[in-house]
Amino acid sequence: MPKKVKKTIHPKEKADQKEEPTNVAIAKEAEAGVAPKSRETRLYHFAVGRRKTSSAVIKLFPQGKGEFIVNEKPLEQYFAEPFLSDLILVPFATIGREKEFDIKAQVSGGGKHSQAEAVRHGIARALVGFDHELRTTLKKSGFLTRDSRAKERKKYGLKRARKAPQFSKR
């Protein structure tokens, strides 16, 4: 009885085999006259915003009523200080669409202020995903630029990142 020989496939061939069904499916949809999902028909737009050690995962729902949920709580309850909620909503005021979207945000890390800035960054990115024409307006306002400033690491021999122990001459 002959042994069964298992055929090995090169990784590049595997990648070609995986891509083929998706390309065939797209071609069949094009022949059938089915348009691919456009940005406007999506259920929500996803983006991630970051600041210091905080990160915010944003889901932006078009055709909303202006509801804003952060970590399963309303915006005013999670960010109790009014200046933080104002800081978050600035991208909507910039584009002039305050109550057109519902937002769900999942925030972790850092303090409340850096979390608020991470949410603002994520909202701006999600708005660009919704409508690419908003990019110039949001970019000029500085909402799409990630603020990379973070606490500097402590160095050995020092008390903090740069503070040295007191020097005694005698």
Coordinates of C-alpha atoms in Angstrom, one line a residue:
M1 CA 0.0 0.0 0.0
P2 CA 1.6 3.4 -1.0
K3 CA 2.0 6.1 1.5
K4 CA 0.1 9.3 1.2
V5 CA 2.4 12.2 0.5
K6 CA 1.2 15.5 1.9
K7 CA 1.8 18.4 -0.5
T8 CA 3.5 21.4 1.0
I9 CA 2.5 24.8 -0.2
H10 CA 4.8 27.8 -0.2
P11 CA 3.7 30.7 2.0
K12 CA 3.4 33.0 -1.1
E13 CA 1.1 30.5 -2.8
K14 CA -1.0 30.4 0.3
A15 CA -1.3 34.2 0.2
D16 CA -2.3 34.0 -3.5
Q17 CA -5.0 31.4 -2.6
K18 CA -6.4 33.5 0.1
E19 CA -6.6 36.7 -2.0
E20 CA -8.3 34.9 -5.0
P21 CA -11.7 34.3 -3.4
T22 CA -12.1 37.9 -2.3
N23 CA -11.1 39.2 -5.7
V24 CA -13.5 36.8 -7.3
A25 CA -16.3 37.9 -5.0
I26 CA -15.7 41.5 -5.8
A27 CA -15.7 40.8 -9.5
K28 CA -19.0 38.9 -9.1
E29 CA -20.5 41.8 -7.2
A30 CA -19.4 44.2 -9.9
E31 CA -21.0 42.0 -12.6
A32 CA -24.2 41.7 -10.7
G33 CA -24.3 45.5 -10.3
V34 CA -23.9 45.5 -6.5
A35 CA -22.0 48.6 -5.3
P36 CA -19.5 48.1 -2.5
K37 CA -20.4 49.5 0.9
S38 CA -19.8 53.2 0.9
R39 CA -18.7 55.3 3.9
E40 CA -22.2 56.8 4.3
T41 CA -23.9 53.4 4.7
R42 CA -21.7 52.2 7.5
L43 CA -23.2 51.7 10.9
Y44 CA -20.4 53.6 12.6
H45 CA -16.9 55.0 12.0
F46 CA -14.1 53.7 14.2
A47 CA -11.0 55.7 15.4
V48 CA -8.4 55.6 18.1
G49 CA -7.2 58.8 19.8
R50 CA -4.1 59.0 22.1
R51 CA -2.5 61.5 24.5
K52 CA 0.3 60.8 27.0
T53 CA -0.6 57.4 28.4
S54 CA -4.4 57.7 27.6
S55 CA -6.1 56.0 24.7
A56 CA -9.6 56.4 23.5
V57 CA -11.5 54.0 21.2
I58 CA -14.3 56.0 19.4
K59 CA -17.3 54.8 17.6
L60 CA -19.0 57.6 15.7
F61 CA -22.6 56.9 14.6
P62 CA -24.0 59.2 11.8
Q63 CA -27.6 60.3 11.9
G64 CA -27.6 60.5 15.7
K65 CA -29.3 62.7 18.3
G66 CA -26.1 64.0 20.0
E67 CA -25.8 61.2 22.6
F68 CA -22.4 60.9 24.1
I69 CA -21.4 57.8 26.1
V70 CA -18.0 57.5 27.8
N71 CA -17.2 54.2 29.5
E72 CA -20.9 53.3 29.8
K73 CA -21.7 56.7 31.4
P74 CA -23.0 60.0 29.9
L75 CA -20.4 62.6 29.0
E76 CA -21.4 65.0 31.8
Q77 CA -21.2 62.3 34.4
Y78 CA -17.8 60.9 33.4
F79 CA -16.1 64.3 32.7
A80 CA -17.7 66.3 35.6
E81 CA -15.7 69.4 34.9
P82 CA -17.5 71.5 32.2
F83 CA -14.3 72.6 30.6
L84 CA -13.4 69.0 29.8
S85 CA -16.7 68.3 28.0
D86 CA -16.3 71.6 26.1
L87 CA -12.7 70.5 25.1
I88 CA -14.1 67.2 23.8
L89 CA -16.9 68.8 21.7
V90 CA -14.7 71.4 20.0
P91 CA -14.3 69.4 16.7
F92 CA -18.1 69.3 16.2
A93 CA -18.3 73.1 16.8
T94 CA -15.4 73.6 14.3
I95 CA -17.3 71.8 11.5
G96 CA -20.7 73.1 12.6
R97 CA -22.4 69.8 13.3
E98 CA -23.0 69.6 17.1
K99 CA -26.0 67.3 17.4
E100 CA -25.7 65.1 14.2
F101 CA -23.7 62.2 15.7
D102 CA -24.0 59.7 18.5
I103 CA -20.7 58.7 20.1
K104 CA -19.5 55.8 22.2
A105 CA -16.0 56.1 23.7
Q106 CA -14.0 53.6 25.6
V107 CA -11.2 55.4 27.5
S108 CA -8.3 54.0 29.5
G109 CA -5.1 55.2 31.1
G110 CA -3.8 58.6 32.2
G111 CA -5.8 61.3 34.0
K112 CA -9.1 62.9 33.1
H113 CA -7.5 65.8 31.2
S114 CA -5.4 63.6 29.0
Q115 CA -8.3 61.2 28.5
A116 CA -10.4 64.2 27.3
E117 CA -7.7 65.1 24.8
A118 CA -7.5 61.5 23.6
V119 CA -11.3 61.5 23.0
R120 CA -11.0 64.8 21.1
H121 CA -8.2 63.3 18.9
G122 CA -10.3 60.1 18.3
I123 CA -13.4 62.1 17.4
A124 CA -11.5 64.2 14.9
R125 CA -10.1 61.0 13.3
A126 CA -13.5 59.4 13.1
L127 CA -15.0 62.6 11.5
V128 CA -12.3 62.3 8.8
G129 CA -13.3 58.7 8.3
F130 CA -16.9 59.8 7.9
D131 CA -16.2 62.7 5.5
H132 CA -12.7 63.1 4.1
E133 CA -13.4 66.8 3.1
L134 CA -13.4 67.7 6.8
R135 CA -9.7 66.9 7.0
T136 CA -8.4 70.3 6.0
T137 CA -10.6 72.1 8.6
L138 CA -9.7 69.7 11.4
K139 CA -6.0 69.7 10.5
K140 CA -5.8 73.5 10.5
S141 CA -7.4 73.5 14.0
G142 CA -4.8 71.0 15.2
F143 CA -7.1 68.2 16.2
L144 CA -5.6 65.5 13.9
T145 CA -2.1 65.9 15.2
R146 CA -1.2 63.6 18.0
D147 CA 0.3 65.5 21.0
S148 CA 3.3 63.3 21.6
R149 CA 4.5 65.1 24.8
A150 CA 4.8 62.7 27.7
K151 CA 6.7 62.4 31.0
E152 CA 10.4 61.9 30.6
R153 CA 11.9 58.8 32.1
K154 CA 13.9 58.9 35.3
K155 CA 17.7 58.5 34.9
Y156 CA 19.9 56.6 37.3
G157 CA 21.9 58.7 39.8
L158 CA 19.2 61.4 39.6
K159 CA 16.1 61.9 41.7
R160 CA 13.8 62.5 38.7
A161 CA 14.4 62.8 35.0
R162 CA 16.7 65.8 35.4
K163 CA 16.8 66.7 39.2
A164 CA 20.2 65.9 40.7
P165 CA 20.9 65.3 44.4
Q166 CA 22.1 68.4 46.3
F167 CA 25.8 69.0 45.7
S168 CA 28.0 69.6 48.7
K169 CA 31.4 71.1 48.2
R170 CA 32.7 70.3 51.7

